[in-house]
XYZ file of C-alpha atoms in Angstrom:
573
model
C 0.000 0.000 0.000
C 2.581 2.572 -1.056
C 3.755 4.542 -4.042
C 6.593 2.109 -3.809
C 9.878 3.456 -5.211
C 8.965 6.665 -6.912
C 12.577 7.024 -7.982
C 13.189 6.211 -11.654
C 15.564 3.378 -12.374
C 16.527 3.076 -16.008
C 19.160 0.371 -15.768
C 18.236 -3.282 -16.181
C 18.979 -3.911 -12.513
C 16.092 -1.764 -11.476
C 12.579 -0.961 -12.344
C 10.810 1.932 -13.925
C 10.584 5.447 -15.140
C 7.320 7.108 -15.868
C 8.118 10.775 -15.918
C 10.176 10.013 -12.875
C 7.312 8.549 -10.953
C 6.627 5.001 -10.041
C 3.416 3.779 -8.587
C 3.034 1.070 -6.571
C 1.984 -1.757 -4.386
C 0.555 -5.238 -4.675
C -1.714 -6.398 -7.455
C -5.221 -5.087 -7.058
C -4.496 -3.522 -3.685
C -2.911 -0.206 -4.497
C -3.505 3.251 -3.172
C -4.959 4.379 -6.434
C -7.511 1.624 -6.120
C -8.403 2.192 -2.486
C -8.283 5.912 -2.245
C -9.467 8.704 -4.411
C -12.470 8.519 -6.697
C -12.228 9.835 -10.204
C -12.907 13.277 -11.557
C -15.452 14.474 -14.099
C -14.452 14.979 -17.688
C -11.725 17.546 -18.180
C -12.514 20.901 -19.797
C -10.732 21.830 -22.974
C -7.101 22.904 -22.884
C -6.602 26.448 -21.730
C -10.151 26.803 -20.505
C -9.436 26.746 -16.791
C -12.567 24.738 -16.074
C -14.759 25.019 -13.013
C -15.247 22.692 -10.087
C -18.331 22.678 -7.925
C -16.902 20.336 -5.295
C -18.050 21.462 -1.905
C -20.189 24.411 -2.995
C -20.359 26.854 -5.878
C -17.854 26.896 -8.691
C -14.142 27.614 -8.361
C -12.077 28.570 -11.365
C -9.629 25.721 -11.734
C -6.117 26.435 -13.004
C -5.778 26.927 -16.730
C -4.162 23.951 -18.426
C -1.007 24.832 -20.371
C 0.892 22.091 -22.249
C 4.610 21.661 -21.632
C 6.721 23.014 -24.474
C 9.636 20.649 -24.141
C 11.159 17.906 -26.278
C 8.643 16.686 -28.823
C 7.186 13.317 -27.820
C 6.826 10.572 -30.383
C 3.163 10.294 -29.379
C 1.485 13.454 -28.048
C -0.412 13.794 -24.796
C -3.497 15.924 -24.265
C -5.500 17.766 -21.632
C -7.752 14.761 -21.011
C -4.885 12.975 -19.307
C -3.394 11.017 -22.206
C 0.321 10.828 -21.447
C 2.946 11.838 -24.016
C 5.102 8.885 -25.001
C 8.778 8.738 -25.934
C 10.582 6.045 -27.897
C 13.979 7.265 -26.621
C 15.199 9.405 -23.760
C 15.265 12.986 -25.103
C 18.633 14.637 -25.604
C 17.343 18.195 -25.991
C 16.346 18.800 -22.363
C 14.916 22.253 -21.711
C 15.376 24.513 -18.704
C 11.884 24.969 -17.277
C 12.853 27.137 -14.274
C 15.092 29.971 -15.507
C 16.136 31.334 -12.094
C 16.401 29.789 -8.615
C 12.938 29.982 -7.037
C 13.937 30.390 -3.380
C 14.993 33.399 -1.314
C 17.738 31.734 0.704
C 15.456 30.815 3.598
C 14.668 27.434 5.135
C 11.716 25.545 3.637
C 10.212 22.689 5.654
C 8.010 19.735 4.750
C 6.634 16.528 6.210
C 6.545 13.852 3.541
C 5.895 10.174 3.008
C 8.897 7.846 2.832
C 8.407 4.839 0.573
C 11.955 3.466 0.527
C 14.940 3.335 2.855
C 15.737 6.749 4.361
C 18.272 8.724 2.315
C 21.452 10.169 3.805
C 20.882 13.591 5.403
C 21.430 16.677 3.280
C 24.983 17.265 4.521
C 25.928 13.763 3.308
C 23.749 13.719 0.190
C 25.114 15.166 -3.051
C 21.712 15.057 -4.761
C 20.004 16.897 -1.891
C 22.765 19.505 -1.840
C 22.339 20.041 -5.576
C 18.600 20.512 -5.113
C 19.147 23.068 -2.344
C 21.577 24.959 -4.556
C 19.155 24.934 -7.484
C 16.344 26.101 -5.194
C 18.404 28.758 -3.391
C 16.785 27.391 -0.243
C 17.544 25.095 2.661
C 15.016 22.305 2.188
C 14.441 20.367 5.399
C 12.122 17.365 5.220
C 10.763 15.148 7.944
C 10.464 11.894 6.013
C 8.179 9.376 7.704
C 7.675 5.755 6.691
C 4.264 4.818 5.331
C 2.898 2.799 8.293
C 3.922 5.522 10.745
C 2.749 8.454 8.672
C -0.912 8.802 9.754
C -0.062 8.997 13.447
C 2.957 11.231 12.927
C 1.300 13.804 10.686
C -1.631 14.150 13.089
C 0.749 14.618 16.031
C 2.507 17.368 14.091
C -0.821 19.019 13.301
C -2.103 18.799 16.864
C 1.129 20.343 18.137
C 0.479 23.345 15.907
C 4.132 23.501 14.801
C 3.442 23.060 11.127
C 6.016 22.750 8.362
C 5.559 24.780 5.188
C 4.288 21.770 3.220
C 2.121 18.985 4.673
C 1.664 15.910 2.509
C -1.646 14.069 2.851
C -1.502 10.579 1.275
C -4.714 9.036 0.019
C -4.331 5.639 1.673
C -7.699 4.525 3.018
C -10.172 7.187 1.913
C -10.139 9.946 -0.704
C -9.362 12.534 1.966
C -6.187 10.917 3.215
C -5.058 10.520 6.804
C -5.513 13.969 8.355
C -8.194 14.055 11.040
C -10.945 16.667 10.666
C -9.574 17.611 7.278
C -11.861 20.467 6.148
C -11.664 22.280 9.488
C -7.887 21.882 9.644
C -7.346 23.097 6.105
C -9.552 26.159 6.453
C -8.060 27.117 9.830
C -4.376 26.411 9.250
C -3.593 26.239 5.537
C -3.169 28.797 2.780
C -6.000 29.425 0.355
C -4.141 29.108 -2.933
C -7.057 30.119 -5.147
C -5.833 33.690 -5.818
C -2.429 32.333 -6.811
C -3.444 29.290 -8.854
C -7.032 29.762 -10.067
C -7.591 30.408 -13.757
C -4.748 32.174 -15.554
C -2.952 32.949 -12.279
C -1.375 29.490 -12.580
C 0.682 30.760 -15.514
C 3.129 32.262 -13.019
C 3.949 28.629 -12.194
C 4.109 26.994 -15.639
C 5.169 23.520 -14.489
C 2.136 23.323 -12.203
C 0.045 24.511 -15.147
C 0.817 21.218 -16.889
C -1.583 19.471 -14.512
C -4.982 18.792 -16.010
C -8.227 20.045 -14.482
C -8.875 16.381 -13.733
C -5.965 16.387 -11.313
C -6.606 19.850 -9.858
C -10.084 18.951 -8.621
C -8.512 16.968 -5.809
C -6.975 20.158 -4.468
C -10.388 21.777 -3.931
C -12.178 21.970 -0.580
C -15.358 24.035 -0.182
C -14.926 25.872 -3.449
C -11.321 26.932 -2.808
C -7.979 25.543 -3.971
C -6.113 24.511 -0.836
C -3.724 21.866 -2.117
C -1.219 20.983 -4.789
C -2.063 17.484 -6.047
C 0.691 14.928 -6.472
C -0.111 14.493 -10.131
C -1.123 11.186 -11.635
C -3.050 10.478 -14.852
C -6.751 9.543 -14.887
C -5.676 6.022 -15.757
C -6.182 3.894 -12.656
C -7.247 0.241 -12.686
C -5.970 -2.047 -15.412
C -6.233 -5.739 -16.170
C -2.710 -6.909 -16.945
C -2.044 -10.099 -18.849
C 0.836 -12.272 -19.955
C 0.560 -12.527 -23.730
C 3.349 -15.107 -23.817
C 1.357 -17.478 -21.593
C -1.712 -17.039 -23.767
C 0.332 -17.803 -26.861
C 1.669 -21.004 -25.320
C -1.922 -22.043 -24.615
C -2.900 -21.373 -28.221
C -4.967 -18.314 -27.322
C -4.864 -14.907 -28.950
C -6.768 -11.764 -28.035
C -6.979 -8.483 -29.866
C -6.189 -6.232 -26.879
C -9.205 -7.596 -24.939
C -11.685 -10.498 -24.849
C -14.945 -9.930 -26.685
C -17.184 -10.560 -23.655
C -17.351 -12.387 -20.309
C -17.852 -15.794 -21.913
C -14.788 -15.262 -24.082
C -12.815 -14.155 -21.030
C -13.835 -17.306 -19.170
C -12.813 -19.434 -22.159
C -9.375 -17.803 -22.180
C -8.963 -18.255 -18.441
C -9.854 -21.924 -18.779
C -7.263 -22.361 -21.522
C -4.421 -20.946 -19.432
C -5.404 -22.635 -16.157
C -3.032 -25.556 -15.687
C -2.748 -26.445 -11.996
C -0.542 -29.403 -12.852
C 1.994 -26.863 -14.159
C 1.502 -24.501 -11.208
C -0.321 -22.020 -13.435
C -3.778 -20.477 -13.045
C -5.892 -18.064 -15.008
C -6.125 -15.044 -12.728
C -5.131 -13.726 -9.297
C -5.731 -10.608 -7.222
C -4.279 -9.169 -4.032
C -5.842 -9.850 -0.649
C -6.836 -6.237 0.009
C -8.759 -6.019 -3.266
C -11.103 -8.891 -2.332
C -11.029 -10.550 -5.756
C -10.795 -7.102 -7.387
C -14.300 -6.209 -6.235
C -13.495 -3.172 -4.082
C -14.277 0.232 -5.637
C -12.290 1.273 -8.706
C -11.165 -2.109 -9.975
C -10.552 -3.653 -13.364
C -12.462 -6.887 -12.741
C -15.731 -5.314 -11.592
C -15.586 -2.813 -14.452
C -16.121 -5.668 -16.909
C -19.739 -5.722 -15.702
C -20.083 -1.910 -15.797
C -20.110 -1.665 -12.016
C -20.265 2.078 -11.221
C -17.081 3.890 -10.296
C -17.686 3.930 -6.519
C -20.959 5.919 -6.758
C -23.375 6.891 -9.508
C -26.372 9.209 -9.764
C -29.683 7.669 -10.803
C -32.273 9.476 -12.911
C -33.702 11.230 -9.848
C -30.306 12.488 -8.711
C -29.945 9.971 -5.879
C -26.518 8.522 -5.198
C -26.269 4.760 -5.632
C -23.261 2.855 -4.311
C -21.526 0.347 -6.551
C -22.433 -2.588 -4.280
C -26.139 -1.712 -4.492
C -26.364 -2.422 -8.226
C -27.333 -5.473 -10.254
C -24.048 -5.039 -12.108
C -22.120 -5.633 -8.897
C -24.130 -8.747 -8.120
C -23.307 -10.039 -11.614
C -19.599 -9.378 -11.066
C -19.682 -11.265 -7.756
C -21.476 -14.155 -9.432
C -18.894 -14.305 -12.212
C -16.020 -14.247 -9.726
C -17.736 -17.056 -7.793
C -18.086 -19.138 -10.952
C -14.392 -18.693 -11.757
C -13.430 -19.761 -8.235
C -15.624 -22.855 -8.438
C -14.008 -23.716 -11.769
C -10.519 -23.414 -10.262
C -9.435 -20.467 -12.401
C -8.479 -18.100 -9.576
C -5.059 -18.751 -8.104
C -5.749 -20.457 -4.747
C -3.677 -17.837 -2.878
C -5.925 -14.985 -4.019
C -7.765 -14.623 -0.673
C -4.450 -14.112 1.149
C -2.003 -12.856 -1.484
C 0.461 -10.236 -0.269
C 3.471 -8.646 -1.944
C 4.758 -11.940 -3.358
C 1.941 -11.774 -5.895
C 4.089 -9.511 -8.081
C 6.864 -12.103 -8.131
C 4.407 -14.873 -8.958
C 2.911 -12.908 -11.847
C 6.335 -12.347 -13.376
C 7.195 -16.007 -12.809
C 4.093 -17.055 -14.754
C 2.007 -18.512 -11.947
C -1.091 -16.876 -13.500
C -1.925 -15.112 -16.752
C -4.221 -12.234 -15.720
C -3.891 -9.777 -12.861
C -6.219 -6.867 -12.076
C -4.032 -4.060 -10.771
C -3.311 -0.408 -11.433
C -1.623 1.502 -14.201
C 1.505 2.577 -12.358
C 1.966 -0.996 -11.222
C 1.837 -2.229 -14.801
C 4.540 0.294 -15.704
C 6.673 -0.956 -12.830
C 6.191 -4.620 -13.652
C 7.087 -4.062 -17.306
C 10.631 -3.241 -16.223
C 10.831 -5.794 -13.435
C 9.869 -8.486 -15.942
C 12.556 -7.270 -18.347
C 15.137 -8.000 -15.647
C 13.767 -11.199 -14.125
C 11.990 -12.873 -17.030
C 12.954 -11.303 -20.380
C 10.706 -13.685 -22.325
C 7.616 -12.387 -20.508
C 5.263 -10.175 -22.497
C 3.222 -8.283 -19.939
C 0.562 -6.071 -21.510
C -2.333 -3.865 -20.389
C -5.725 -5.127 -21.508
C -8.074 -2.648 -23.124
C -11.500 -2.129 -21.520
C -14.311 -4.447 -22.565
C -17.811 -5.279 -21.347
C -19.298 -8.572 -20.174
C -22.177 -8.325 -22.641
C -19.905 -7.554 -25.581
C -21.245 -4.027 -25.877
C -19.604 -0.655 -25.435
C -16.385 -0.880 -23.377
C -16.479 0.559 -19.885
C -13.660 1.915 -17.720
C -13.570 3.177 -14.129
C -11.259 6.188 -14.133
C -8.499 6.578 -11.580
C -8.004 9.467 -9.203
C -5.657 11.779 -11.063
C -3.472 12.160 -7.976
C -1.507 10.346 -5.293
C -2.324 12.549 -2.370
C -1.994 16.305 -2.046
C 0.307 18.808 -0.358
C -1.087 21.663 1.729
C 0.802 24.849 2.523
C 0.531 26.211 6.038
C -0.573 29.813 6.419
C 2.419 32.050 5.759
C 3.702 35.344 7.115
C 3.325 37.208 3.831
C 2.016 36.865 0.268
C 5.611 37.028 -0.952
C 6.518 33.886 0.971
C 3.457 32.098 -0.412
C 4.643 32.952 -3.909
C 8.171 31.806 -3.118
C 6.904 28.452 -1.848
C 4.756 28.050 -4.940
C 7.861 28.654 -7.040
C 9.517 25.841 -5.067
C 6.562 23.574 -5.860
C 6.787 24.657 -9.492
C 10.430 23.553 -9.521
C 9.606 20.066 -8.238
C 6.832 19.782 -10.846
C 9.350 20.126 -13.693
C 8.235 17.656 -16.387
C 10.034 14.799 -18.082
C 12.182 16.400 -20.754
C 13.440 19.215 -18.526
C 16.855 19.695 -16.935
C 15.208 20.087 -13.547
C 13.443 16.747 -13.895
C 16.766 15.048 -14.551
C 18.300 16.623 -11.458
C 15.282 15.964 -9.232
C 15.185 12.273 -10.082
C 18.805 11.442 -10.918
C 20.887 13.912 -8.957
C 24.427 14.871 -9.927
C 25.980 13.584 -13.148
C 28.941 11.244 -12.638
C 28.099 11.045 -8.933
C 24.487 9.887 -8.749
C 24.036 8.859 -12.376
C 25.649 8.422 -15.760
C 24.207 7.988 -19.247
C 24.088 4.518 -20.759
C 24.775 3.599 -24.368
C 21.225 4.505 -25.386
C 21.513 7.959 -23.842
C 19.287 7.236 -20.849
C 20.336 8.158 -17.299
C 21.293 5.281 -15.015
C 21.597 5.670 -11.258
C 24.864 4.720 -9.621
C 24.952 2.855 -6.339
C 25.347 6.199 -4.570
C 22.419 7.605 -6.512
C 20.191 4.693 -5.598
C 20.766 5.555 -1.962
C 20.487 9.330 -2.248
C 17.505 9.627 -4.574
C 15.068 8.088 -2.108
C 14.564 11.619 -0.756
C 10.894 12.411 -1.224
C 10.595 15.994 -2.384
C 8.303 14.403 -4.968
C 5.513 14.629 -2.367
C 5.750 18.418 -2.286
C 4.763 18.359 -5.927
C 5.447 16.074 -8.846
C 5.624 16.193 -12.632
C 2.783 15.432 -14.947
C 3.414 12.019 -16.443
C 5.175 10.845 -19.578
C 5.519 7.307 -20.885
C 9.077 6.040 -21.218
C 10.861 2.807 -20.407
C 14.464 1.882 -21.099
C 13.292 -1.676 -21.761
C 11.827 -2.282 -25.235
C 11.176 1.446 -25.202
C 9.265 1.836 -28.465
C 7.072 -1.186 -27.800
C 6.342 0.063 -24.294
C 5.410 3.517 -25.541
C 3.118 2.244 -28.294
C 1.389 -0.450 -26.230
C 0.871 1.816 -23.220
C -0.282 4.787 -25.252
C -2.868 2.714 -27.140
C -4.209 1.325 -23.865
C -4.481 4.807 -22.356
C -6.403 5.998 -25.411
C -8.883 3.136 -25.048
C -9.312 3.721 -21.318
C -9.889 7.445 -21.633
C -12.442 6.858 -24.399
C -14.438 4.506 -22.127
C -13.915 6.444 -18.894
C -16.629 6.709 -16.246
C -16.211 9.017 -13.260
C -17.324 9.305 -9.653
C -19.755 12.143 -8.850
C -18.444 12.435 -5.283
C -14.936 13.567 -6.214
C -13.942 16.510 -4.041
C -16.926 16.086 -1.725
C -16.285 15.363 1.937
C -18.221 12.957 4.141
C -17.198 12.774 7.785
C -18.841 9.366 8.063
C -16.981 8.028 5.053
C -13.720 9.234 6.587
C -14.404 7.734 10.022
C -16.734 4.734 9.713
C -16.480 4.016 6.009
C -13.306 1.899 5.942
C -14.462 -0.550 8.632
C -17.928 -0.884 7.109
C -16.330 -1.508 3.717
C -13.988 -4.183 5.073
C -16.861 -5.979 6.816
C -18.865 -5.978 3.607
C -15.948 -7.166 1.505
C -15.077 -9.984 3.891
C -18.585 -11.289 3.328
C -18.232 -10.897 -0.438
C -15.020 -12.922 -0.295
C -16.852 -15.683 1.570
C -19.545 -15.706 -1.124
C -16.980 -16.015 -3.907
C -15.259 -18.909 -2.146
C -18.584 -20.728 -1.725
C -18.751 -20.372 2.042
C -21.943 -18.295 1.842
C -24.766 -18.233 -0.734
C -24.825 -15.375 -3.191
C -28.226 -14.396 -1.776
C -26.349 -13.171 1.321
C -25.058 -10.215 -0.677
C -28.342 -8.388 -0.045
C -28.009 -8.674 3.736
C -24.343 -7.671 3.596
C -25.240 -4.520 1.691
C -28.092 -3.791 4.094
C -25.663 -4.060 7.003
C -23.257 -1.688 5.237
C -26.076 0.820 4.760
C -26.994 0.643 8.434
C -23.427 0.972 9.720
C -22.272 3.796 7.479
C -23.608 3.730 3.935
C -26.872 5.641 4.300
C -25.238 8.346 6.393
C -22.422 8.652 3.874
C -24.995 8.928 1.110
C -26.839 11.679 2.947
C -23.676 13.678 3.557
C -22.623 13.368 -0.053
C -26.145 14.312 -1.223
C -26.009 17.437 0.947
C -22.622 18.317 -0.499
C -23.920 17.843 -4.032
C -26.909 20.067 -3.283
C -24.629 22.745 -1.840
C -22.489 22.550 -4.947
C -25.497 23.419 -7.085
C -26.702 26.240 -4.838
């Protein structure tokens, strides 16, 4: 459950680069899956669309494309990532002058790897401080300890300049009493970032409106999102295993029956190989925002019916059909038997060929592409395009567009707010910029060198130093690049993103806050999903789903619905 190893690693000993950002965790149990719901469709480029999350309409930042090295395949304002066949050689300088004023800048951030050496022993950190003209001091806290630590810091009222809020269990992250805290202690960034004001910070202007919505609370921009694309869940598959079984698919099965036929063909328990597996925390990929449930057009967390009432995904006939299909696959022996308990080893088993299909998340697919290139070069691990169980129009549950957000504490002057935003702008430098290279690879010939293909490769020193997590102050918009089969990766990934964006469905509750969802929602969800898992494994009849959902409504669901309905009504007022 972490944005595990956000540092790019372009050598064959290591894993992934995706505009310098790697995302994450165990199959089907990632943060992107468990956390933030998706945003509405993005307004046109340059429009600076509006968001009504939490009341009224705020002018979101104007989207401005990055004018850097020309990608081989262009991105767009809807969240389609630019793709590169080779690492660009014509890197641009996106921050012409040091953004800082020589002062100390503080942050509390989320540590996903081993702690880096302190700044005085860290060449990369020293280079960043020099480029910033600031003394960046970060309290870097490991993931399991972060919720408690950040709330202790907040309660002590000794706030750093930047406070990272990871979206781990709910869309609002781990900060207690979030709206009240933000409005009382954090800087309203709307005057600085809303509409065309964002153009003073051009790297932040590369974020889409989709991403910016997660920075809005009660009609004001309070946070800088840690940018991610709208691409979230994805069904990954091993094309090489399908080929060995005599099966071919054209980017996706035609319907649920075809999918079941394919799973049957690749299920060979005698060879220690099964059709499909999912991580324990995803409950057979039937938690909100998952690739398996999307096959049956299960709503993306919530949907609005014709009367304007919110309906939860688990309350729909589509969800019941998805549960029934998962149950049938379990009875037929197509799920890997470890699925109910699978932890981190699931990634290793997928690469080793223990199963052919794995519902996960997009950043995870990017990571596993490069891991497979190192551990199992014959593996062909691809993202499946969306499809529908009935063979009709494809359907896709959009991702969150962010991996948490960073708040800025209230500052002593508008000038310091602007200086800190310039710092955030520096860390948002996109792939293709000189700043990006420094932020993610450090000092040339110390932390990295260029390989024969012209791509940067971290040295042993760099692998230790570049775990520093300034990337959770702000982060670049994404680009698609891998040092492993780079052109194939770019083309395959880009085509999948196009298909997903074309079929994208969104969650109407994005940006809306429910105190009940934040407090009681996770436990009620886990209780429900434990029962769903029992149904799939044949320990309970499928008819029990109705009583499980009724219990969820009583414990938290109906109150959550009411709070979200009130927030929606306020947004229209």
